[in-house]
Short mmCIF file of C-alpha atoms and ligand atoms in Angstrom, two decimals:
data_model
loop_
_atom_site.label_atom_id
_atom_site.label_comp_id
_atom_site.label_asym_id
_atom_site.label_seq_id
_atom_site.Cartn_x
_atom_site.Cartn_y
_atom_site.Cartn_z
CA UNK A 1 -25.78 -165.46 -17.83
CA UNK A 2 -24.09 -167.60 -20.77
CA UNK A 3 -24.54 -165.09 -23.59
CA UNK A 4 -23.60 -166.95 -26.49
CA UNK A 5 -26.18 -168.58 -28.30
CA UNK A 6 -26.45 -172.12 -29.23
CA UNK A 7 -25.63 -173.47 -32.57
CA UNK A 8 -29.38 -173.93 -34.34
CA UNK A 9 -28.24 -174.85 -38.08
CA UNK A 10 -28.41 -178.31 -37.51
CA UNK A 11 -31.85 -178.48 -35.91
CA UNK A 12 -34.11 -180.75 -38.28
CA UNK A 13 -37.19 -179.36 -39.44
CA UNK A 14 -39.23 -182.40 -38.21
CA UNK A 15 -37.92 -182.04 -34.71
CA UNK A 16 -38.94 -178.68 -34.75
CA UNK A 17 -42.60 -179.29 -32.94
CA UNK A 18 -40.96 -181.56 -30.33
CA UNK A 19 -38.22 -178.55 -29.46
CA UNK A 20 -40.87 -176.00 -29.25
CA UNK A 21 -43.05 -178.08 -26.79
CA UNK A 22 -40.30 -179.26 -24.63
CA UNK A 23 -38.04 -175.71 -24.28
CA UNK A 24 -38.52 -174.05 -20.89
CA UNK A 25 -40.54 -171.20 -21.51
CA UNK A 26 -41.98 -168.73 -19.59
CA UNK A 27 -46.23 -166.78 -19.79
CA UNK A 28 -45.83 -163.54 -19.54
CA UNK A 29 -49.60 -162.57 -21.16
CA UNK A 30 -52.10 -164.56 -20.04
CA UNK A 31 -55.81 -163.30 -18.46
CA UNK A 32 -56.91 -165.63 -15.85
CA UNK A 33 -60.04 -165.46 -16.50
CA UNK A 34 -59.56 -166.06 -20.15
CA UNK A 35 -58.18 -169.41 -19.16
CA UNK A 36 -61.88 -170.60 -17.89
CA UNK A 37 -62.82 -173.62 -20.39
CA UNK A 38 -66.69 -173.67 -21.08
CA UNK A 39 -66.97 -176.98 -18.83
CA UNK A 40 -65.58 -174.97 -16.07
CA UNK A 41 -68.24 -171.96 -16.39
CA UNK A 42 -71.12 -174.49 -16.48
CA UNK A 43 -69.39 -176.54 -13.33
CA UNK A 44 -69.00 -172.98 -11.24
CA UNK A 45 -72.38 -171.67 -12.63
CA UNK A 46 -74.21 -174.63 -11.18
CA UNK A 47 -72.05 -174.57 -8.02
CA UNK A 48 -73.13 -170.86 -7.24
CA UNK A 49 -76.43 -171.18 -8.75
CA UNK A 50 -75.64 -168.66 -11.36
CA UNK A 51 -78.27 -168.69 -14.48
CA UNK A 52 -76.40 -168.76 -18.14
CA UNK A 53 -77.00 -167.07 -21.13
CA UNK A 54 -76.84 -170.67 -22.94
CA UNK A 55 -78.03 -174.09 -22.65
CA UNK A 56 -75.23 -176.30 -22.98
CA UNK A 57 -71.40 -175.82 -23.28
CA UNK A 58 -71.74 -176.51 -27.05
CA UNK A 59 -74.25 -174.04 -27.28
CA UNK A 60 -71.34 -171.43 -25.34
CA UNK A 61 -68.50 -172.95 -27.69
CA UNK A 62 -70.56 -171.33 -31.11
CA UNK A 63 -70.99 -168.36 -29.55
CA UNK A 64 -66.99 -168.16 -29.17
CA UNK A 65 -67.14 -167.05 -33.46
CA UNK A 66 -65.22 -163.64 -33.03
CA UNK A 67 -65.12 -160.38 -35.08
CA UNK A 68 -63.39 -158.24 -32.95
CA UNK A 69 -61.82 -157.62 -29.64
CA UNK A 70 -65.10 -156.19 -28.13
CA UNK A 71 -67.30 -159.31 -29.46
CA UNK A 72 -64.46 -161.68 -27.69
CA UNK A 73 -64.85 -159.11 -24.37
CA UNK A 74 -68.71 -159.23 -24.26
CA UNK A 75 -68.78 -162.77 -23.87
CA UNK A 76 -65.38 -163.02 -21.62
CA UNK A 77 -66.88 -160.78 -18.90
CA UNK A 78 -69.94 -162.42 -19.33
CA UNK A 79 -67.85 -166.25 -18.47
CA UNK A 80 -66.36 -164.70 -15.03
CA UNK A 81 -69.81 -163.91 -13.92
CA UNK A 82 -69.95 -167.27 -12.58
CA UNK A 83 -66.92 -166.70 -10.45
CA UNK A 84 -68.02 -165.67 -6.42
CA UNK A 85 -66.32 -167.46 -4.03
CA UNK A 86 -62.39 -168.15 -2.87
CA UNK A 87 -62.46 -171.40 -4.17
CA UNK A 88 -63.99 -170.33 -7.76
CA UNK A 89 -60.42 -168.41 -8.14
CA UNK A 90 -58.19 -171.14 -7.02
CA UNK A 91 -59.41 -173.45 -8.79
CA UNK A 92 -59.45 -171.30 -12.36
CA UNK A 93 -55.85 -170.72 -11.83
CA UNK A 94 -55.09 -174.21 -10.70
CA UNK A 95 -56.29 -175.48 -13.58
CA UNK A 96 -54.29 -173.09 -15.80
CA UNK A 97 -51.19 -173.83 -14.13
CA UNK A 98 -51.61 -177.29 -13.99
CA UNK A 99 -51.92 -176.87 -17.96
CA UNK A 100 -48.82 -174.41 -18.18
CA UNK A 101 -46.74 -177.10 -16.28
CA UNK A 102 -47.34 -179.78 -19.23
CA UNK A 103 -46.24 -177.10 -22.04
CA UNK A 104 -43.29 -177.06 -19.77
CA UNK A 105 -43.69 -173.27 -18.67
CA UNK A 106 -41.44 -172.75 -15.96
CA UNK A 107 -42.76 -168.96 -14.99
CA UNK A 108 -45.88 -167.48 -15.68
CA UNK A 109 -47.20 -163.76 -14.40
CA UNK A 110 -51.26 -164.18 -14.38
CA UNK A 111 -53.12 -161.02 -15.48
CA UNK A 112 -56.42 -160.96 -13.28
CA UNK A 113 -59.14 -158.19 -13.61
CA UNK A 114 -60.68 -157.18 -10.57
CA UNK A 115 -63.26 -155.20 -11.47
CA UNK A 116 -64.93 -157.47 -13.78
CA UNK A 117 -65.75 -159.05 -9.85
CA UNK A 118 -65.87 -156.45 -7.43
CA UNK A 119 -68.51 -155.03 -9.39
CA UNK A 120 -70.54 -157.70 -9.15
CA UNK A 121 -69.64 -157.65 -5.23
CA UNK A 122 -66.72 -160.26 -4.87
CA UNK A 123 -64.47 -158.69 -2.41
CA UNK A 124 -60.93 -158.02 -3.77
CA UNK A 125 -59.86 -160.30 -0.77
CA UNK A 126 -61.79 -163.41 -1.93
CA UNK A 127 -60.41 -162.84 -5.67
CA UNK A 128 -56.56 -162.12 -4.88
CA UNK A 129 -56.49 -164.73 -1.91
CA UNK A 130 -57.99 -167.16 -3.76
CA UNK A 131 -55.52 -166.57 -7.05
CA UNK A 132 -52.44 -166.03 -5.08
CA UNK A 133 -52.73 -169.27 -3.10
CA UNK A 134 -52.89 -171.14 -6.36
CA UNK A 135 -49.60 -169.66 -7.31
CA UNK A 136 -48.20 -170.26 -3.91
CA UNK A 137 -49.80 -174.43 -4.23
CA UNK A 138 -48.57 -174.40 -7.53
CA UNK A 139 -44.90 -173.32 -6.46
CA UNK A 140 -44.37 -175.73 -3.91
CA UNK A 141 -47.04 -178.91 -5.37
CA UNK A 142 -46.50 -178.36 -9.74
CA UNK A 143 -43.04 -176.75 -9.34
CA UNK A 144 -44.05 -173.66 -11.56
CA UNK A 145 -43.40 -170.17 -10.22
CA UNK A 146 -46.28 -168.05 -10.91
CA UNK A 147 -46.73 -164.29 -9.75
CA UNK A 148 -49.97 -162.20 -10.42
CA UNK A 149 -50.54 -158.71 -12.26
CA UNK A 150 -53.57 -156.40 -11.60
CA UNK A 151 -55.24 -155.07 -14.90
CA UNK A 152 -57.40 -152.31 -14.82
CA UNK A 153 -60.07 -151.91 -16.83
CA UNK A 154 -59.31 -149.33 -19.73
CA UNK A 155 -63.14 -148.52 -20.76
CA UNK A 156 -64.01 -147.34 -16.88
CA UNK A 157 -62.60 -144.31 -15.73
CA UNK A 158 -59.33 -143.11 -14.07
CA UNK A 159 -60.89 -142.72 -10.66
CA UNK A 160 -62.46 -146.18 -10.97
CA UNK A 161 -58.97 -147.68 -11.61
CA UNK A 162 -57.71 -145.33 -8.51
CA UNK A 163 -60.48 -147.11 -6.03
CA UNK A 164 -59.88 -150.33 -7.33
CA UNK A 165 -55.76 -149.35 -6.15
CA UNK A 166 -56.68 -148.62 -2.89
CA UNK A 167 -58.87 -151.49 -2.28
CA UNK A 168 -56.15 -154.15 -4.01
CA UNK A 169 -53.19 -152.25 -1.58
CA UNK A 170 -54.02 -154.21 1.66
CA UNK A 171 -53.16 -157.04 -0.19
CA UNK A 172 -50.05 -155.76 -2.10
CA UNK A 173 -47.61 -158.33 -1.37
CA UNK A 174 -49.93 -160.64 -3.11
CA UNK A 175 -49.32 -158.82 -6.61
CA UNK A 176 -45.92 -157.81 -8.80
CA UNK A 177 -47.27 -154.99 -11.20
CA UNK A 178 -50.36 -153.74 -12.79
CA UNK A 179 -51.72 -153.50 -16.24
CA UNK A 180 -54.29 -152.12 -18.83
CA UNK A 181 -56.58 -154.25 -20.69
CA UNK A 182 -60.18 -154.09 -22.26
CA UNK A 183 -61.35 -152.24 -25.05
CA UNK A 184 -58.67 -150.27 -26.66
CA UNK A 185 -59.61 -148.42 -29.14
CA UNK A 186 -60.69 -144.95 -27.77
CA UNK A 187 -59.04 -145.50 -24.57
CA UNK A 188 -55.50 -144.43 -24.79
CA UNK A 189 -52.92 -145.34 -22.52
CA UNK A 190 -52.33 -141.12 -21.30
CA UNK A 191 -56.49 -141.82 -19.98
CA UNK A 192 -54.25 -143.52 -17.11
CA UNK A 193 -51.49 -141.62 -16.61
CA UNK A 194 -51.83 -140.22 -13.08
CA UNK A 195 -52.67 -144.25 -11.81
CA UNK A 196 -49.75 -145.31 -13.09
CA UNK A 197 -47.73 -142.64 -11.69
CA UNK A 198 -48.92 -143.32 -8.34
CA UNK A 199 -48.32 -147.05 -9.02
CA UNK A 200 -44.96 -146.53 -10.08
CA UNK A 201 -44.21 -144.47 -7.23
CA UNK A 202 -45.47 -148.00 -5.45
CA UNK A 203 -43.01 -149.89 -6.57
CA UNK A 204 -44.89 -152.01 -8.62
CA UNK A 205 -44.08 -153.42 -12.51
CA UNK A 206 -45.90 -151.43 -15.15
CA UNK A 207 -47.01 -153.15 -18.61
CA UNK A 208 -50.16 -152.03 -20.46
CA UNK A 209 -51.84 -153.70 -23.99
CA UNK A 210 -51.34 -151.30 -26.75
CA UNK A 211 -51.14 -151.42 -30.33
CA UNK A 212 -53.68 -155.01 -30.78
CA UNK A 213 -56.35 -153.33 -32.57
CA UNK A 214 -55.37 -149.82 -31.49
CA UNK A 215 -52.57 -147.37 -33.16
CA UNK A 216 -49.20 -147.48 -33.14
CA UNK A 217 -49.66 -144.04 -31.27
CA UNK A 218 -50.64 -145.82 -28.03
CA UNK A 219 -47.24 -147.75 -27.66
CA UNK A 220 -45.55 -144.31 -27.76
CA UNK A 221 -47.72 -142.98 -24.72
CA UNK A 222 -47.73 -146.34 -22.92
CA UNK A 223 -43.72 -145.76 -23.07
CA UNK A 224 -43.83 -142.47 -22.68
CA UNK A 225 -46.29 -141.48 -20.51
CA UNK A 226 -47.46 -145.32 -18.52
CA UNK A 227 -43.49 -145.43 -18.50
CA UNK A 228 -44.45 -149.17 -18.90
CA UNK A 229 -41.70 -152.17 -19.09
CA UNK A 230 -43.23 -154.09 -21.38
CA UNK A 231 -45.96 -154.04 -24.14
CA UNK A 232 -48.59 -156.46 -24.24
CA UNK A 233 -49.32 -157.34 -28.02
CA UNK A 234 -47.68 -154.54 -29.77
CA UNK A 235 -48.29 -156.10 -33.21
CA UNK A 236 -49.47 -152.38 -34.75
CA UNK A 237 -45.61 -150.97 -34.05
CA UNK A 238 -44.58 -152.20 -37.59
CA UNK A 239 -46.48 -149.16 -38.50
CA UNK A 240 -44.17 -147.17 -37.42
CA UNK A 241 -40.62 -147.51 -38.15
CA UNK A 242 -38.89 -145.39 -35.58
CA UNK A 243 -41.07 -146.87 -32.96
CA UNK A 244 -39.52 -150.74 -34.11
CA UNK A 245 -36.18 -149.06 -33.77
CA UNK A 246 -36.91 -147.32 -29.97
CA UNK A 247 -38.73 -150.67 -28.71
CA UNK A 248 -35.37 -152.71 -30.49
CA UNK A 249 -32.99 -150.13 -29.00
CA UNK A 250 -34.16 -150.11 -25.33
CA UNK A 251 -35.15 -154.01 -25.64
CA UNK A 252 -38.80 -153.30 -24.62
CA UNK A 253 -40.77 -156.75 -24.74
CA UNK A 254 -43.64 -157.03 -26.70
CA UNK A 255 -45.90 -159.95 -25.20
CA UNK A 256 -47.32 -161.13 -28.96
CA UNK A 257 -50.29 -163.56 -29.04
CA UNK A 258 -50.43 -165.38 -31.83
CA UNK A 259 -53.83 -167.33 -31.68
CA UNK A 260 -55.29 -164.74 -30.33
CA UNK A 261 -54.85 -162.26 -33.02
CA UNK A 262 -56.06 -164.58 -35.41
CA UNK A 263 -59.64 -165.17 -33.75
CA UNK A 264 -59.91 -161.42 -33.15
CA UNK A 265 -59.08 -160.90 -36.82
CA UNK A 266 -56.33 -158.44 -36.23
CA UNK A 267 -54.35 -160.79 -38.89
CA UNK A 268 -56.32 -163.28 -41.84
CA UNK A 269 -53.92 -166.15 -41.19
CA UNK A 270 -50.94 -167.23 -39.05
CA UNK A 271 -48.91 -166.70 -42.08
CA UNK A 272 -49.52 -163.64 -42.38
CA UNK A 273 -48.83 -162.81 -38.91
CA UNK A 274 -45.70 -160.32 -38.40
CA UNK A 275 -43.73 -162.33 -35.32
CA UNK A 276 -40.64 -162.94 -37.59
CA UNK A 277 -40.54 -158.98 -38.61
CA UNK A 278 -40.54 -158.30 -34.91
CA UNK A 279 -37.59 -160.44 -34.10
CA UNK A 280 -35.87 -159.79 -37.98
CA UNK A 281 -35.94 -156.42 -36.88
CA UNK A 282 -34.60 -156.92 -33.65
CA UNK A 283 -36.99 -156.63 -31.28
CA UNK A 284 -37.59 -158.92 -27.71
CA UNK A 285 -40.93 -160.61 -29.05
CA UNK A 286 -42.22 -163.64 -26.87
CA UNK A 287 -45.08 -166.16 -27.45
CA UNK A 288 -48.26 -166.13 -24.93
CA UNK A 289 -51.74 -167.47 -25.21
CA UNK A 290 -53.47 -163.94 -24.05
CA UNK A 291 -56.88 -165.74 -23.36
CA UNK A 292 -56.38 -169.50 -24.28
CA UNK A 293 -59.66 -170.68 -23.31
CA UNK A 294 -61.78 -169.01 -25.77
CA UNK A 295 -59.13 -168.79 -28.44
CA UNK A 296 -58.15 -172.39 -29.21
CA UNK A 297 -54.94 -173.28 -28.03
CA UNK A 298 -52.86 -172.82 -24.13
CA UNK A 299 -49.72 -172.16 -25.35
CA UNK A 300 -47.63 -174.71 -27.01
CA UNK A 301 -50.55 -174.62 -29.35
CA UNK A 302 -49.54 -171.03 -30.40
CA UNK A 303 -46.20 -171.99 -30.84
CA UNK A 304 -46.65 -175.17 -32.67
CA UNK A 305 -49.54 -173.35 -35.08
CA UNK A 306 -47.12 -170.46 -35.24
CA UNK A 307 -44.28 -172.47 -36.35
CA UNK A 308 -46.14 -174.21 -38.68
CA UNK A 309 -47.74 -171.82 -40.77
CA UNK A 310 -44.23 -171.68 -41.76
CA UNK A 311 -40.94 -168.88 -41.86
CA UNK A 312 -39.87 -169.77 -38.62
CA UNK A 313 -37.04 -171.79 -37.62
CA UNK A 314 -35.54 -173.18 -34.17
CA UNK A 315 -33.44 -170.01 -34.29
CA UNK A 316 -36.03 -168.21 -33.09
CA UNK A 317 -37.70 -170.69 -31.00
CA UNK A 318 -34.44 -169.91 -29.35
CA UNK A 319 -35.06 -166.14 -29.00
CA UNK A 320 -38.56 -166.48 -28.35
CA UNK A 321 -37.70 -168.31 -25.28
CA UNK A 322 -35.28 -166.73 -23.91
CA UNK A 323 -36.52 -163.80 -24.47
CA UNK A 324 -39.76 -164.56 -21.99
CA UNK A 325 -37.26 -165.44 -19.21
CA UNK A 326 -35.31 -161.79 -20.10
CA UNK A 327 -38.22 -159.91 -20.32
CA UNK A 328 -39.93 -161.61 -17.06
CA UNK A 329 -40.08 -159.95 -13.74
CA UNK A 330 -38.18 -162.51 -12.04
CA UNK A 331 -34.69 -162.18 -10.33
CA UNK A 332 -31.30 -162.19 -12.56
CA UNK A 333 -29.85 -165.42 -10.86
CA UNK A 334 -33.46 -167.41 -11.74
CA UNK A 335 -33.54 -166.00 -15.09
CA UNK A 336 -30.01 -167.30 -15.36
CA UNK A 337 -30.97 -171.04 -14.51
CA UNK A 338 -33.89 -170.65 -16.71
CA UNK A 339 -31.62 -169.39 -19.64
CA UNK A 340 -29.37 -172.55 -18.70
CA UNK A 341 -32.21 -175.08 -18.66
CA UNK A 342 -32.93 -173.94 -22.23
CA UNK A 343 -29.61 -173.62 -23.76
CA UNK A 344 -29.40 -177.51 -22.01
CA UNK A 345 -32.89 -178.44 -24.04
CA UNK A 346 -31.02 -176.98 -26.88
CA UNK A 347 -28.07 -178.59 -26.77
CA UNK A 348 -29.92 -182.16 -26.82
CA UNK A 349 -31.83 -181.08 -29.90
CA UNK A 350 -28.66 -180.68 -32.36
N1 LIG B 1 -58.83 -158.84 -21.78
C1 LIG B 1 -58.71 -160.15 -21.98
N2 LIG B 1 -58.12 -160.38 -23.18
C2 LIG B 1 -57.85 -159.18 -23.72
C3 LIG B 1 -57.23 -158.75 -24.92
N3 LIG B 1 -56.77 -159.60 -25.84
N4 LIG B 1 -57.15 -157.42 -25.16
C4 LIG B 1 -57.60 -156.54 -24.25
N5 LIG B 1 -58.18 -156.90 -23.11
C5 LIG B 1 -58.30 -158.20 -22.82
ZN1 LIG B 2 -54.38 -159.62 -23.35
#
């Protein structure tokens, strides 16, 4: 892997929003389901005859006016009611990918939650079939490489999470890792801990959220006790400064969402947003759109807005970057011709 960096100094400021949009990049936080665009709930709703909460997609679109996390989740679960059949999942992460592709993301890893369905009574066939063959399509037909990651559900309970793990391991080729998302606060990561032994006794990749609206505590026991590879927001560590010095010393990536954290209110503004702390301080942040859908923007848009609210430069679009191909669970010899496709993107920039 070519380790030295580019030379960024001479980037201009007003080809900054062209560089961002055009770098290979890769997704390494986004919820599938938080990917479905209103027209596409009302489309499958009709489709499977499911009744809606609201009239019209405009009517759905006001309703997307978030406090919290918990006011985003009550209407995200409610959205991927509409999903039932094999074809409802393709065609959600189809249209994701085919999005991803023109932001020029190269690799993406697809959160999906699978008890938000089977409780409903989708099969956990029907909903990793359907999402994995819209990876494999999309490998061979949009020439993106996409894996998927299995979230459980952080306000059920432990045993729920171990049922859902035994019905998702016929299909365990289909999926890299797993992950914990949902209502964190009150939830902490150690809740989990004997799952994500087992899973890590698997074989599988281990990331968890911690540290969005919950303490700076919960990225300590997600490391400690999850033994997870990567965090997924992490934004509360600048709490605590020997926790930015552990997560910069063992080059644990934090998956940060800027757009995201803004409509949940976990920051006022995008300038006042901590991303260039993070990487000042050392640490292997990367951009992702978490749930782009409902929170304005796929993501180029978080980069661009990002960017612009200002104190960022193409020095650490660079590190941004490369960082999601470092931090990604693909092989060393891809994540070397992704690195090399960027440092080439680069070079054409100066
Ligand atoms: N599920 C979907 N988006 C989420 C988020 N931002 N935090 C926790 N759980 C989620
Ligand atoms: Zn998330």
């Amino acid at each position: 892997m070519n380790l030295a960096e580019p030379d960024l100094t001479s980037v201009a400021a007003e080809r900054l929003p062209a560089l961002l949009r055009q770098m290979p990049k890769a997704e390494l936080h986004i919820h599938i389901e938080g990917s479905l665009e209103p027209e596409m709930i009302f489309a499958l709703a009709r489709r499977n005859g499911v009744q809606l909460p609201y009239a019209s997609v405009e009517e759905l679109r006001r309703a997307y006016a978030f406090t919290n996390l918990q006011s985003f989740l009550d209407i995200y679960y409610a959205g991927a009611s509409v999903l039932l059949t094999e074809q409802d999942f393709y065609d959600m992460a189809q249209a994701y990918l085919q999005k991803a592709v023109q932001d020029n993301v190269a690799h993406a890893e697809l959160f999906f939650d699978p008890q938000t369905h089977t409780a409903r009574g989708v099969s956990m066939e029907t909903v990793i079939g359907g999402l994995h063959r819209a990876c494999t399509d999309a490998a061979g037909g949009l020439g993106i490489d996409a894996s998927l990651i299995l979230c459980f559900l952080r306000h059920l309970s432990e045993e729920e999470a171990f049922e859902t793990l035994e019905q998702a391991l016929p299909f365990r080729d289909k999926f890299i890792g797993v992950g914990l998302d949902s209502g964190e606060v009150g939830n902490p990561p150690e809740k989990f801990a004997r799952v994500f032994a087992r899973c890590r006794e698997l074989g599988f990749h281990l990331v968890a959220h911690a540290g969005e609206e919950g303490p700076a505590a919960y990225i300590w026991t997600a490391l400690d006790v999850l033994k997870v590879e990567r965090i997924d927001h992490g934004v509360q560590a600048i709490q605590d400064a020997a926790l930015m010095a552990r997560l910069a010393r063992d080059r644990i990536a934090l998956t940060v969402c800027p757009l995201s954290n803004l409509k949940l209110c976990v920051f006022p503004d995008l300038a006042s947003h901590n991303l260039r702390q993070l990487l000042d301080a050392g640490l292997a942040a990367t951009v992702n759109s978490d749930d782009p859908a409902y929170f304005g923007g796929y993501l180029n848009d978080n980069f661009t807005q990002t960017f612009a609210a200002g104190r960022l430069h193409a020095g650490h679009a660079y590190r941004l970057a490369r960082n999601s191909f470092e931090a990604s669970f693909i092989d060393d010899a891809a994540k070397r011709r992704h690195i090399d496709r960027l440092d080439a993107t680069f070079e054409a920039f100066r």
